[in-house]
Amino acid sequence: MSALAFPLLIGTISPVVAGTFRALFPEFRTADDTLVQSRLDQAAVQIDTDVWGDRAGEGQAYLAAHLLATAPGGMFARLASEKGESTYGARYKELAIIVAGLRFRVI
């Protein structure tokens, strides 16, 4: 997926924000808007746009999905293991490694 498909999803929930997140992760279509927005906001403060650059929105989306999936009521989402890991968290970790590699290349 292109990094451009992942705008930063910060701010008051709106049909566009909710629609964008749910288009990426339709399994969260029944999650409460307030809960989705709180996890998007929680993820946003953990994503430094100076570090993540064009991939910030993608990182935020996957981290928010992971936070939703591992929340007490998140059992409706796909879990990769019983250790509190999710498929979204695994992708978030992959992205973090990619971003770190881009920031710390030896020239």
mmCIF file of C-alpha atoms in Angstrom, residues 18 50 65 69 83-84 106:
data_model
loop_
_atom_site.group_PDB
_atom_site.id
_atom_site.type_symbol
_atom_site.label_atom_id
_atom_site.label_comp_id
_atom_site.label_asym_id
_atom_site.label_seq_id
_atom_site.Cartn_x
_atom_site.Cartn_y
_atom_site.Cartn_z
ATOM 1 C CA ALA A 18 -13.951 7.288 10.298
ATOM 2 C CA ASP A 50 9.925 14.044 11.655
ATOM 3 C CA ALA A 65 -5.727 -0.845 14.836
ATOM 4 C CA ALA A 69 -7.471 -5.189 18.657
ATOM 5 C CA LYS A 83 0.189 -12.938 24.137
ATOM 6 C CA GLY A 84 -1.583 -9.691 23.341
ATOM 7 C CA VAL A 106 25.257 4.930 6.585
#
